[in-house]
Coordinates of C-alpha atoms in Angstrom, one line a residue:
Chain A
M1 CA -0.1 0.0 -0.1
T2 CA 1.7 3.4 -0.9
S3 CA 2.2 5.7 1.3
V4 CA 0.6 9.8 1.4
L5 CA 2.6 10.7 4.3
Q6 CA 6.1 9.2 5.1
A7 CA 8.6 11.0 8.5
Q8 CA 11.7 9.8 8.9
G9 CA 12.9 11.7 12.5
L10 CA 11.5 14.6 11.0
G11 CA 11.8 18.0 13.6
K12 CA 10.6 21.6 13.2
K13 CA 12.1 24.1 16.5
Y14 CA 11.4 27.4 17.2
G15 CA 14.9 29.3 18.5
K16 CA 15.8 27.1 20.9
R17 CA 12.7 25.4 21.8
W18 CA 11.5 22.1 18.8
A19 CA 7.8 22.1 18.4
L20 CA 8.6 18.9 17.6
R21 CA 11.0 16.1 17.5
E22 CA 12.5 12.5 15.8
C23 CA 8.8 12.1 14.6
T24 CA 9.3 8.8 12.4
I25 CA 5.7 7.4 11.2
D26 CA 4.3 6.6 7.8
I27 CA 0.4 7.1 7.0
P28 CA -1.5 4.5 4.5
A29 CA -3.8 5.6 2.1
G30 CA -6.8 6.4 2.6
H31 CA -7.8 6.9 5.7
V32 CA -9.0 9.3 7.7
V33 CA -6.4 9.7 10.2
G34 CA -6.9 11.8 13.7
L35 CA -3.9 14.0 15.0
V36 CA -4.4 14.7 18.5
G37 CA -2.6 16.0 21.2
P38 CA -3.3 18.3 23.9
N39 CA -2.8 21.9 23.1
G40 CA 0.7 22.7 22.2
A41 CA 2.3 19.0 21.3
G42 CA 3.1 20.6 17.2
K43 CA 0.1 19.3 16.0
T44 CA -0.3 22.0 14.3
T45 CA 3.3 22.2 13.4
L46 CA 3.0 18.2 11.7
L47 CA 0.2 19.8 9.5
K48 CA 2.4 22.9 8.8
L49 CA 4.6 20.4 7.9
A50 CA 3.2 18.2 5.9
S51 CA 1.6 20.9 3.6
G52 CA 5.1 22.8 3.0
Q53 CA 3.3 25.8 5.1
L54 CA 6.3 25.4 7.2
E55 CA 10.4 23.3 6.0
P56 CA 11.6 21.1 9.2
T57 CA 14.8 22.0 10.9
A58 CA 16.0 18.2 11.5
G59 CA 15.0 15.2 8.9
G60 CA 12.5 14.7 6.1
I61 CA 9.4 14.5 5.1
T62 CA 7.0 13.4 2.2
V63 CA 3.9 13.2 0.8
L64 CA 2.5 11.6 -2.0
G65 CA 6.1 10.7 -2.3
G66 CA 6.6 14.1 -3.2
R67 CA 8.8 17.4 -1.4
P68 CA 5.1 19.0 0.9
A69 CA 5.5 22.3 -1.4
G70 CA 7.6 21.4 -3.8
G71 CA 5.5 23.4 -6.5
P72 CA 2.2 23.8 -8.7
A73 CA 1.9 20.2 -9.0
Q74 CA 2.4 18.8 -5.5
L75 CA 0.6 21.9 -3.8
A76 CA -2.7 20.3 -6.8
K77 CA -2.4 17.5 -4.7
V78 CA -2.4 18.6 -1.1
G79 CA -5.8 20.2 0.2
F80 CA -5.1 22.2 3.3
V81 CA -7.8 23.6 5.5
A82 CA -5.7 26.0 8.1
Q83 CA -7.0 26.7 12.3
D84 CA -9.6 29.3 12.5
T85 CA -10.7 28.3 8.1
P86 CA -9.4 31.3 7.3
V87 CA -10.8 32.8 4.4
Y88 CA -11.0 35.9 3.5
A89 CA -13.6 38.7 4.3
G90 CA -14.3 41.2 2.0
L91 CA -14.8 39.2 -0.8
A92 CA -18.3 37.4 -1.2
V93 CA -18.7 33.4 -1.4
A94 CA -19.2 32.9 -4.5
E95 CA -16.1 35.0 -5.5
H96 CA -14.3 32.2 -3.0
L97 CA -15.4 29.5 -5.9
R98 CA -13.5 31.6 -8.3
L99 CA -11.0 32.7 -7.1
G100 CA -10.9 27.9 -6.1
E101 CA -11.1 27.7 -9.2
R102 CA -8.0 30.5 -11.0
L103 CA -5.8 29.3 -9.0
N104 CA -6.2 24.8 -9.3
P105 CA -5.9 22.8 -12.0
R106 CA -8.3 20.2 -11.3
W107 CA -10.8 22.4 -9.1
D108 CA -14.9 21.1 -10.1
A109 CA -16.8 23.6 -10.1
A110 CA -20.0 22.3 -10.3
F111 CA -19.1 20.6 -7.4
A112 CA -18.9 23.6 -5.4
R113 CA -21.6 25.5 -6.3
E114 CA -23.3 22.2 -5.0
R115 CA -22.5 22.7 -1.8
I116 CA -22.9 25.5 -1.5
A117 CA -26.3 25.8 -2.1
R118 CA -26.7 22.5 -0.4
L119 CA -25.5 24.2 2.9
G120 CA -28.2 27.2 1.9
L121 CA -25.6 29.7 2.1
V122 CA -25.8 33.0 -0.3
P123 CA -23.2 32.9 -2.4
T124 CA -23.5 37.2 -2.6
Q125 CA -22.5 36.8 1.4
R126 CA -19.3 38.6 2.3
A127 CA -17.8 36.0 3.9
G128 CA -17.1 37.9 6.8
K129 CA -20.2 37.8 7.5
L130 CA -20.1 33.9 7.8
S131 CA -21.1 32.6 11.5
G132 CA -17.7 30.3 12.5
G133 CA -20.1 26.4 10.7
Q134 CA -20.4 28.5 7.2
R135 CA -17.2 29.8 7.4
A136 CA -15.5 26.3 8.6
Q137 CA -18.4 24.8 5.5
L138 CA -16.6 27.4 3.0
A139 CA -13.2 26.7 3.9
L140 CA -13.7 23.6 3.6
T141 CA -15.6 23.6 0.1
L142 CA -12.5 25.3 -1.2
G143 CA -10.4 22.4 0.8
L144 CA -12.6 19.1 -1.5
A145 CA -13.2 20.7 -5.1
K146 CA -9.8 21.7 -5.1
R147 CA -10.3 17.3 -5.8
P148 CA -6.7 16.7 -3.6
E149 CA -5.6 13.1 -3.0
L150 CA -4.9 14.0 0.8
L151 CA -6.5 17.0 2.7
I152 CA -5.2 18.0 5.9
L153 CA -7.6 19.8 8.6
D154 CA -5.8 21.4 11.4
E155 CA -8.3 21.7 13.9
P156 CA -11.3 22.6 12.0
V157 CA -13.9 22.0 14.8
A158 CA -12.8 23.8 17.1
S159 CA -14.7 27.1 16.7
L160 CA -17.5 25.5 16.1
D161 CA -20.5 24.7 18.4
P162 CA -21.7 21.3 19.3
L163 CA -24.7 21.0 16.9
A164 CA -22.1 22.5 13.9
R165 CA -19.4 19.6 14.7
R166 CA -21.1 17.4 14.3
E167 CA -22.8 18.4 10.6
F168 CA -19.2 19.6 9.5
L169 CA -17.9 16.0 10.2
Q170 CA -20.3 14.9 8.7
S171 CA -19.8 16.5 5.4
L172 CA -16.3 15.3 5.9
M173 CA -17.3 11.5 5.6
E174 CA -19.6 12.1 3.0
A175 CA -16.8 14.0 0.8
T176 CA -14.4 11.5 1.9
V177 CA -16.5 8.0 0.1
E178 CA -17.3 10.1 -1.8
H179 CA -14.2 11.1 -3.9
E180 CA -11.5 8.1 -2.0
L181 CA -9.6 10.8 -0.4
S182 CA -7.1 10.7 3.0
V183 CA -8.2 12.4 5.6
V184 CA -5.9 14.2 8.3
L185 CA -6.9 15.8 10.4
S186 CA -6.0 16.9 14.2
S187 CA -8.3 18.0 17.9
H188 CA -7.6 18.2 21.5
L189 CA -11.3 16.4 21.3
V190 CA -10.7 12.5 21.0
S191 CA -14.5 13.5 21.1
D192 CA -14.5 14.6 18.0
L193 CA -12.0 12.0 16.1
E194 CA -13.4 9.5 17.5
R195 CA -17.2 8.5 14.9
V196 CA -14.4 10.0 12.1
C197 CA -11.3 8.6 12.2
D198 CA -9.9 5.0 11.4
F199 CA -6.3 5.6 11.8
L200 CA -4.3 7.5 15.3
I201 CA -1.7 9.6 16.3
V202 CA -1.6 10.7 19.5
L203 CA 0.6 13.2 19.5
V204 CA 2.0 14.8 23.0
D205 CA 4.6 16.8 24.0
S206 CA 6.3 17.4 20.4
R207 CA 7.1 13.1 20.3
V208 CA 4.6 11.3 18.2
Q209 CA 3.6 8.4 20.7
V210 CA 0.9 6.0 19.8
A211 CA 0.2 5.7 15.8
G212 CA -1.9 3.1 14.0
E213 CA -5.2 1.9 12.6
T214 CA -7.2 1.9 15.4
D215 CA -8.9 -0.8 15.3
K216 CA -5.4 -2.5 15.7
L217 CA -4.6 0.3 18.9
L218 CA -7.6 0.1 20.6
A219 CA -7.3 -4.5 20.3
T220 CA -3.5 -4.5 22.0
H221 CA -4.1 -1.6 24.9
H222 CA -5.7 -3.0 27.9
R223 CA -6.2 -1.7 31.2
L224 CA -5.2 -4.5 33.9
I225 CA -7.0 -3.9 37.2
G226 CA -5.5 -6.4 40.3
P227 CA -2.5 -7.3 43.2
R228 CA 0.3 -4.8 43.6
R229 CA 3.0 -5.7 41.5
D230 CA 6.0 -3.5 40.6
P231 CA 5.5 -3.5 36.4
D232 CA 9.6 -5.2 36.1
R233 CA 7.3 -8.2 37.2
L234 CA 5.6 -7.5 33.9
P235 CA 5.8 -10.3 31.0
A236 CA 8.8 -8.8 28.7
D237 CA 6.0 -8.5 25.9
Q238 CA 4.1 -5.8 27.6
H239 CA 4.4 -2.3 27.1
V240 CA 3.3 -0.9 30.0
V241 CA 2.2 2.5 29.4
S242 CA 0.5 4.7 32.2
A243 CA 0.5 3.1 35.3
R244 CA -0.8 3.6 39.2
H245 CA -0.7 2.1 42.2
T246 CA -2.9 2.8 45.9
D247 CA -1.2 0.3 48.5
R248 CA -2.8 -2.8 47.4
Q249 CA -4.4 -2.2 44.2
S250 CA -2.6 -2.0 40.8
T251 CA -3.7 -0.4 37.7
Y252 CA -2.1 -0.8 34.2
V253 CA -2.7 0.1 30.9
I254 CA 0.3 -1.9 28.7
R255 CA 0.5 -2.9 25.1
T256 CA 1.5 -6.0 23.7
D257 CA 0.8 -8.5 20.6
A258 CA -0.1 -11.0 23.0
P259 CA -2.8 -12.9 24.7
I260 CA -2.4 -11.5 28.2
H261 CA -3.4 -16.0 30.6
D262 CA -2.5 -14.3 34.6
P263 CA -5.5 -15.1 36.4
A264 CA -4.5 -11.9 39.3
W265 CA -5.4 -9.7 36.3
T266 CA -8.8 -8.5 35.3
V267 CA -8.9 -7.0 31.9
T268 CA -10.7 -4.6 30.2
Q269 CA -11.1 -3.0 26.5
L270 CA -10.5 0.1 26.9
S271 CA -12.3 3.2 24.5
L272 CA -10.0 5.3 22.4
E273 CA -11.1 8.4 24.6
D274 CA -8.7 6.4 27.6
L275 CA -6.0 5.0 25.5
V276 CA -5.0 8.9 24.2
L277 CA -6.0 9.6 28.3
A278 CA -3.2 7.0 28.6
Y279 CA -0.3 8.4 27.2
M280 CA -1.4 11.6 28.2
D281 CA -1.0 10.7 31.4
K282 CA 2.1 8.4 31.0
H283 CA 4.0 11.3 30.1
T284 CA 2.5 13.7 32.6
A285 CA 3.7 10.3 35.2
E286 CA 7.3 10.9 34.2
N287 CA 8.0 14.9 34.2
R288 CA 6.5 14.6 38.3
R289 CA 9.8 11.8 37.9
V290 CA 11.5 14.5 36.1
A291 CA 10.4 17.4 38.6
L292 CA 11.2 15.1 41.6
E293 CA 14.3 14.4 40.4
V294 CA 15.4 18.1 40.4
Q295 CA 14.2 19.0 43.1
R296 CA 16.8 16.0 45.4
Chain B
M1 CA -4.1 34.9 -9.4
I2 CA -4.5 37.8 -11.4
W3 CA -8.3 38.0 -10.2
L4 CA -7.2 37.5 -7.3
T5 CA -4.7 39.8 -7.0
W6 CA -7.2 42.7 -9.1
R7 CA -9.7 42.2 -6.5
Q8 CA -8.1 43.3 -3.2
L9 CA -7.7 45.8 -4.9
R10 CA -10.2 46.7 -7.0
A11 CA -11.7 48.6 -4.4
S12 CA -8.6 51.3 -3.5
A13 CA -7.7 51.2 -6.9
A14 CA -10.8 52.6 -7.8
M15 CA -10.0 55.7 -5.1
L16 CA -7.2 56.5 -6.9
A17 CA -7.7 56.9 -9.6
A18 CA -10.9 58.9 -8.7
V19 CA -8.6 61.5 -7.5
L20 CA -5.7 61.5 -11.0
V21 CA -9.1 61.9 -12.4
I22 CA -10.4 65.0 -10.8
L23 CA -6.9 65.7 -10.4
A24 CA -6.4 65.7 -14.5
I25 CA -9.4 68.0 -15.4
V26 CA -8.5 70.3 -12.3
L27 CA -4.9 70.0 -14.2
A28 CA -6.3 69.3 -18.2
L29 CA -8.7 72.9 -17.3
T30 CA -6.7 75.4 -16.1
G31 CA -3.2 75.0 -18.2
P32 CA -3.8 76.0 -20.8
D33 CA -4.9 78.8 -19.6
L34 CA -1.8 78.9 -17.3
A35 CA 1.2 79.4 -19.9
S36 CA -0.8 81.4 -22.1
R37 CA -1.2 84.3 -19.7
Y38 CA 2.2 83.1 -19.2
S39 CA 3.3 83.6 -22.8
A40 CA 1.4 86.9 -22.8
G41 CA 3.1 88.1 -19.6
I42 CA 6.0 88.0 -20.8
T43 CA 6.0 88.6 -24.2
A44 CA 4.6 92.0 -22.6
C45 CA 7.3 92.7 -19.9
T46 CA 10.1 91.8 -22.4
Q47 CA 9.7 95.2 -24.7
D48 CA 10.0 97.0 -20.7
N49 CA 12.3 95.0 -18.9
T50 CA 10.2 94.3 -15.6
C51 CA 10.4 91.2 -16.5
N52 CA 11.1 89.7 -12.7
R53 CA 8.9 91.7 -11.3
F54 CA 6.1 89.4 -13.5
Y55 CA 7.3 86.7 -12.0
D56 CA 7.6 87.3 -9.1
R57 CA 3.3 88.7 -9.5
F58 CA 3.2 85.5 -11.7
F59 CA 4.6 83.0 -9.1
G60 CA 2.4 84.5 -6.1
G61 CA -0.1 84.8 -7.9
H62 CA -0.6 80.6 -8.3
E63 CA 1.7 79.5 -5.8
F64 CA -1.1 77.6 -3.9
S65 CA -1.9 75.5 -6.2
F66 CA 1.3 75.4 -7.2
M67 CA 2.5 73.7 -3.9
A68 CA -0.5 71.9 -3.8
V69 CA 0.1 69.9 -6.9
S70 CA 3.7 69.6 -6.6
L71 CA 2.8 68.2 -2.3
V72 CA 0.4 65.7 -3.8
V73 CA 3.0 64.4 -6.7
L74 CA 5.6 63.9 -3.3
L75 CA 2.9 62.4 -0.9
L76 CA 1.5 59.7 -4.1
P77 CA 4.5 57.3 -3.1
A78 CA 4.6 57.2 0.4
L79 CA 0.6 56.3 0.6
V80 CA 1.4 53.8 -1.5
G81 CA 4.4 52.3 0.4
L82 CA 1.7 53.0 3.2
F83 CA -2.0 51.7 1.9
W84 CA -0.5 49.2 0.1
G85 CA 2.8 48.1 0.1
A86 CA 2.9 47.1 3.8
P87 CA -1.0 45.7 4.0
L88 CA 0.1 43.8 1.7
I89 CA 1.3 40.3 3.2
T90 CA 0.8 42.0 7.2
R91 CA -3.5 42.1 6.1
E92 CA -2.7 38.4 4.5
L93 CA -1.3 36.9 7.7
E94 CA -3.2 38.5 10.0
A95 CA -6.0 37.7 9.0
G96 CA -4.2 34.2 8.3
T97 CA -5.7 33.5 4.8
H98 CA -1.5 33.4 3.1
L99 CA -2.6 29.9 4.7
L100 CA -5.9 29.4 2.4
V101 CA -4.6 31.4 -0.4
W102 CA -1.4 28.4 -0.5
N103 CA -3.0 25.7 -0.2
Q104 CA -4.0 26.9 -3.7
S105 CA -2.6 25.3 -6.8
I106 CA 0.0 28.3 -6.7
T107 CA 3.3 28.7 -5.3
R108 CA 4.0 31.5 -3.2
A109 CA 6.6 32.8 -4.9
R110 CA 4.4 32.7 -8.1
W111 CA 1.7 34.2 -5.9
L112 CA 4.4 37.1 -5.0
A113 CA 5.6 37.2 -8.3
I114 CA 1.9 38.7 -9.5
K115 CA 0.6 41.1 -6.4
L116 CA 3.9 42.8 -6.1
G117 CA 4.0 43.2 -9.7
L118 CA 0.3 44.0 -10.8
T119 CA 0.4 46.4 -7.8
G120 CA 3.1 47.6 -8.0
L121 CA 2.5 48.6 -11.6
T122 CA -0.8 50.0 -10.9
A123 CA 1.2 52.3 -8.1
V124 CA 3.8 53.1 -10.6
A125 CA 1.9 54.3 -13.2
A126 CA 0.3 56.2 -11.2
A127 CA 2.7 57.9 -9.6
G128 CA 4.1 58.3 -13.0
L129 CA 0.9 60.1 -14.5
C130 CA 0.6 62.1 -11.4
G131 CA 4.0 63.1 -11.7
L132 CA 4.4 63.6 -15.5
M133 CA 0.3 65.5 -15.5
V134 CA 2.4 68.3 -12.7
T135 CA 5.4 68.7 -14.9
W136 CA 3.2 70.0 -17.9
W137 CA 1.2 72.1 -16.2
S138 CA 3.3 73.9 -13.6
D139 CA 6.3 73.8 -16.0
P140 CA 5.2 78.2 -16.4
L141 CA 4.8 77.8 -12.7
D142 CA 8.3 76.6 -12.8
K143 CA 9.3 78.7 -15.5
S144 CA 9.4 81.9 -13.3
A145 CA 10.0 81.0 -9.4
S146 CA 12.8 81.8 -7.3
E147 CA 15.4 79.7 -6.9
S148 CA 14.3 78.3 -3.6
L149 CA 11.3 76.8 -5.7
A150 CA 12.8 76.1 -8.7
L151 CA 13.2 72.9 -10.8
M152 CA 15.9 72.4 -9.2
A153 CA 14.9 73.3 -5.5
P154 CA 15.5 69.5 -3.3
L155 CA 11.5 70.1 -2.7
V156 CA 10.0 70.7 -5.9
F157 CA 12.7 68.2 -8.4
G158 CA 10.7 65.0 -6.5
A159 CA 7.4 66.1 -7.8
R160 CA 8.5 66.5 -11.4
G161 CA 9.6 64.4 -14.3
I162 CA 9.5 60.9 -13.8
A163 CA 11.2 60.1 -10.4
P164 CA 8.1 60.0 -8.1
M165 CA 8.0 56.4 -10.5
G166 CA 10.9 55.3 -8.8
Y167 CA 9.9 56.7 -5.1
A168 CA 6.4 54.7 -6.0
A169 CA 7.8 51.3 -6.9
F170 CA 10.8 51.7 -4.4
A171 CA 8.1 53.2 -1.0
F172 CA 5.5 50.3 -2.8
V173 CA 8.1 48.0 -2.1
L174 CA 9.9 48.8 0.7
G175 CA 6.2 48.1 2.2
I176 CA 6.5 44.8 1.3
T177 CA 9.3 44.1 2.9
V178 CA 9.1 45.8 6.2
G179 CA 5.7 44.0 6.1
M180 CA 7.3 41.0 5.7
L181 CA 9.7 41.4 8.4
V182 CA 7.6 42.9 11.4
R183 CA 4.7 41.3 10.0
R184 CA 2.1 43.1 11.5
T185 CA 0.2 45.7 9.8
L186 CA 0.6 48.9 12.2
P187 CA 3.9 48.8 13.3
A188 CA 4.5 47.5 9.2
M189 CA 3.2 51.3 8.3
A190 CA 4.5 53.7 10.8
L191 CA 7.9 52.2 9.6
T192 CA 7.6 52.4 7.1
L193 CA 6.6 55.7 6.9
A194 CA 9.7 56.3 9.4
V195 CA 12.2 54.7 7.0
F196 CA 10.9 56.3 3.5
A197 CA 11.3 60.0 4.5
A198 CA 14.2 58.7 6.6
I199 CA 15.6 58.2 2.3
Q200 CA 14.0 61.1 1.0
L201 CA 15.1 63.7 2.9
A202 CA 18.5 61.8 2.9
M203 CA 18.4 61.9 -1.1
P204 CA 18.0 65.3 -2.0
L205 CA 20.8 66.4 1.0
L206 CA 23.7 64.2 1.2
V207 CA 23.1 62.4 -2.1
R208 CA 21.8 64.2 -5.0
P209 CA 24.2 67.0 -5.1
H210 CA 26.8 64.4 -5.8
L211 CA 25.2 63.1 -8.4
M212 CA 27.0 65.2 -10.5
P213 CA 30.6 66.5 -10.1
P214 CA 29.2 69.8 -9.3
V215 CA 30.0 73.2 -11.0
T216 CA 32.3 76.0 -9.4
S217 CA 32.6 79.1 -11.2
T218 CA 33.2 82.8 -9.9
F219 CA 30.7 85.6 -11.1
E220 CA 30.9 89.1 -10.8
L221 CA 28.2 90.3 -9.1
G222 CA 25.1 91.8 -9.7
Q223 CA 20.7 91.8 -9.8
T224 CA 20.7 88.1 -10.1
N225 CA 23.3 87.2 -7.0
V226 CA 23.0 90.4 -4.9
D227 CA 20.1 89.6 -2.4
G228 CA 20.2 93.3 -1.2
M229 CA 23.4 96.0 0.1
G230 CA 23.1 98.1 2.9
M231 CA 26.2 99.9 4.4
N232 CA 27.5 99.0 8.5
R233 CA 28.3 102.2 10.6
D234 CA 29.5 99.4 13.6
Q235 CA 31.5 97.9 11.4
G236 CA 33.7 101.3 9.7
G237 CA 31.5 102.0 7.8
A238 CA 32.1 98.6 5.9
V239 CA 29.3 97.6 3.0
E240 CA 27.8 94.6 3.2
I241 CA 26.8 91.8 0.6
H242 CA 23.2 89.1 1.0
L243 CA 24.4 87.1 -1.4
R244 CA 21.7 84.6 -3.1
S245 CA 21.2 80.8 -4.3
A246 CA 21.3 81.8 -7.8
V247 CA 23.7 82.5 -10.3
P248 CA 24.2 85.4 -13.5
G249 CA 23.2 83.6 -16.6
H250 CA 22.2 80.5 -15.1
A251 CA 19.2 81.0 -14.3
G252 CA 17.2 78.0 -12.5
A253 CA 20.9 77.0 -11.6
W254 CA 21.0 74.6 -8.1
V255 CA 23.6 76.6 -5.1
L256 CA 25.3 74.2 -2.8
S257 CA 27.3 76.6 -1.7
G258 CA 28.1 80.0 -2.0
S259 CA 30.9 82.5 -0.8
L260 CA 31.7 86.1 -1.8
V261 CA 35.7 86.3 -2.6
D262 CA 38.6 89.4 -3.0
R263 CA 40.2 89.1 -5.8
S264 CA 43.3 87.0 -4.2
G265 CA 40.2 84.6 -4.0
R266 CA 40.4 84.7 -0.3
T267 CA 37.5 83.7 1.3
L268 CA 34.6 87.1 3.2
G269 CA 32.3 85.1 3.4
S270 CA 29.7 82.7 2.7
G271 CA 26.5 84.2 1.9
G272 CA 24.7 81.1 3.1
G273 CA 22.2 84.0 4.6
G274 CA 24.8 86.0 7.0
E275 CA 25.1 89.2 5.3
V276 CA 29.0 89.7 3.7
A277 CA 31.2 93.1 5.1
V278 CA 33.2 94.1 1.8
P279 CA 35.2 97.0 3.6
V280 CA 35.0 99.3 -0.1
S281 CA 35.3 103.0 1.3
T282 CA 32.1 104.4 2.7
T283 CA 32.4 107.8 3.1
S284 CA 34.4 109.0 -0.3
G285 CA 33.8 107.6 -3.5
P286 CA 30.5 105.4 -5.6
C287 CA 29.8 103.3 -2.3
A288 CA 28.7 106.9 -0.3
P289 CA 25.2 106.7 0.5
S290 CA 25.2 111.0 -0.1
G291 CA 25.9 109.2 -4.2
S292 CA 22.2 109.5 -6.1
P293 CA 21.8 106.2 -7.4
F294 CA 23.6 104.4 -4.8
M295 CA 23.0 100.2 -6.0
D296 CA 24.5 100.2 -9.1
A297 CA 27.3 102.6 -9.1
C298 CA 29.0 101.3 -6.1
M299 CA 28.2 96.9 -7.1
A300 CA 29.9 98.4 -10.3
E301 CA 32.4 99.7 -7.4
I302 CA 32.9 96.2 -6.0
N303 CA 33.2 94.6 -8.7
R304 CA 36.4 96.3 -9.3
L305 CA 38.0 95.5 -7.1
G306 CA 37.3 92.6 -7.5
Y307 CA 34.6 91.3 -5.7
R308 CA 33.1 87.9 -6.3
Q309 CA 30.9 86.0 -6.0
K310 CA 31.9 81.8 -6.0
A311 CA 28.9 79.5 -5.9
T312 CA 29.8 75.8 -6.9
Y313 CA 26.3 74.5 -8.6
H314 CA 24.6 71.9 -10.8
P315 CA 22.4 74.5 -14.1
L316 CA 19.7 73.2 -15.7
E317 CA 20.5 71.4 -17.8
R318 CA 20.8 68.5 -15.5
F319 CA 17.4 67.8 -14.4
W320 CA 16.7 65.4 -16.9
P321 CA 19.9 63.8 -16.2
F322 CA 19.4 63.6 -12.5
Q323 CA 15.7 62.2 -13.0
W324 CA 17.5 59.4 -14.7
I325 CA 20.2 58.3 -12.1
E326 CA 17.7 59.2 -8.9
T327 CA 15.1 57.1 -10.7
G328 CA 17.9 55.1 -11.5
I329 CA 19.2 54.6 -8.0
Y330 CA 15.4 53.7 -7.1
A331 CA 14.9 51.4 -9.1
L332 CA 18.9 49.8 -8.5
L333 CA 17.5 49.2 -4.5
T334 CA 13.1 48.6 -5.5
L335 CA 14.9 45.4 -7.4
G336 CA 17.5 44.6 -4.5
L337 CA 14.4 44.6 -1.7
T338 CA 12.0 43.2 -4.6
W339 CA 14.9 40.2 -4.7
L340 CA 15.2 40.4 -0.2
S341 CA 11.2 39.9 -0.6
F342 CA 10.7 37.0 -2.5
W343 CA 14.3 34.5 -0.9
W344 CA 12.2 36.6 2.5
I345 CA 9.2 34.1 2.0
R346 CA 10.8 31.5 0.7
R347 CA 13.3 30.7 3.3
R348 CA 11.7 32.5 6.6
L349 CA 8.1 33.5 6.5
S350 CA 5.8 30.5 7.0

């Protein structure tokens, strides 16, 4: 299967701070990829690197086999809807479509017009007067009518109310199925992504914690609850994602491909949200330990 | 892309065009009348040799409009830099729309090239049109203006000919470059204005005098280069001469410096506003106040004694060479900044 996005040791530094580091991922084509992580984790940086808005400080990235924003042909293959879905406030809705038509060789004018009409947007209305949801839909229409092979959306629903969120994601899904495109979208809320993504990347503190198809991730991650036990005494093929201990009980989130036979554990399935939270938790736990060591 | 650039420029371009059309109509209506009155006045005054008085009267009657149109030409490039140059990129950065447009199937360099080219050419055309219209209209006034407002005078030079095109191109690209570096519209506008004003001041004061080696020569004193003479009884009754920034035989020359020298070439004092005392007897001879045509006779006596005006100047004939050179300099600066802005948008701006 071909890759839509490949990164090797990808890193981006702003001044002295790494916004993204040692990012090595390979996203196969035909997925709706959710990029999830807390605010400031580096999601926007990764997406901007993928769309060629930023140049990497370290490592390399190829998107659909080419250098991001390497030329008009590459730009035509990748759609990008930026955070807060910017549009030209002074231009009317129809003028945005005209802009897209003029600037994109593969523009699907009929689709764009039809979609705008279906959404109930008035072509003569200025984009500055649209609601947040309408603006996001307009930006999505521009991204879709361009007929890209990969559509990247950076926090597309962050500023939308729950209803507009659902509508936006719904229409994104319909378009994805219709046009057979790969999608990468980011959010800091797992609930936004849960219903639409079949591939997940968890990004915490500028590092990729885990990446993979959601089904596989859910099948290989388990929560174990049982009598208190040190992590050293777990089998070698069980990677601890997060651990919590009380005096008598331990709760682990582990990743393993093998079945769990130890009868001491109560094994439960994780929801996607639990899984993501476990990775965020692991990270904060490590930070806490580092902080304590420094204090000592 | 051309469509988008035009769509974004449309409103302000229409406003500028309206201003230019109004200016053109006013100038076209009043220009021929101005020229005919000038030529009639010249014909009349050459007969009775009162042309100096005619110049003063003619220019004085139109001084306000002269100043107004010159100011329009001087301000236009600055306004272009402020309102077209500086916001061209910052407006996109502030609204985030650069992320929208840079992700259409067009490279950033091409986007900038079309935006910069189209808007810049419009600005240059407007400034050029405005400058040439005003040059045509004010021709009679330029001919009759006193030396401080003549064609070569620093204030007027930049409001005539083709130089405004160079200024406009430079101010526009300066605005873009500053905008890219500062990334915010208002600070970029302020900085553009400050830098442009500084360069516009430095140009006539520091650079333009050296565009060609100035001519230095000595001249007999006469009505053209002497503003007035007086007698100072405190200094033993010497005659004091007040030199003008003009040289005889070269009407409209740009005098950089002038001084009074004696027969041996020794400088007595500069003519830069101060009075120069000439050691001539005022108790007897032509410069004694009792003599009735005091001025002419005394002047002749001072000339006879070998006192001369020594002036460094650029003659009026250099107006067009200077215009071309200066426009060329600004064109080079514009190219340099254009290169910088393209480099910046590829390497740094993201």
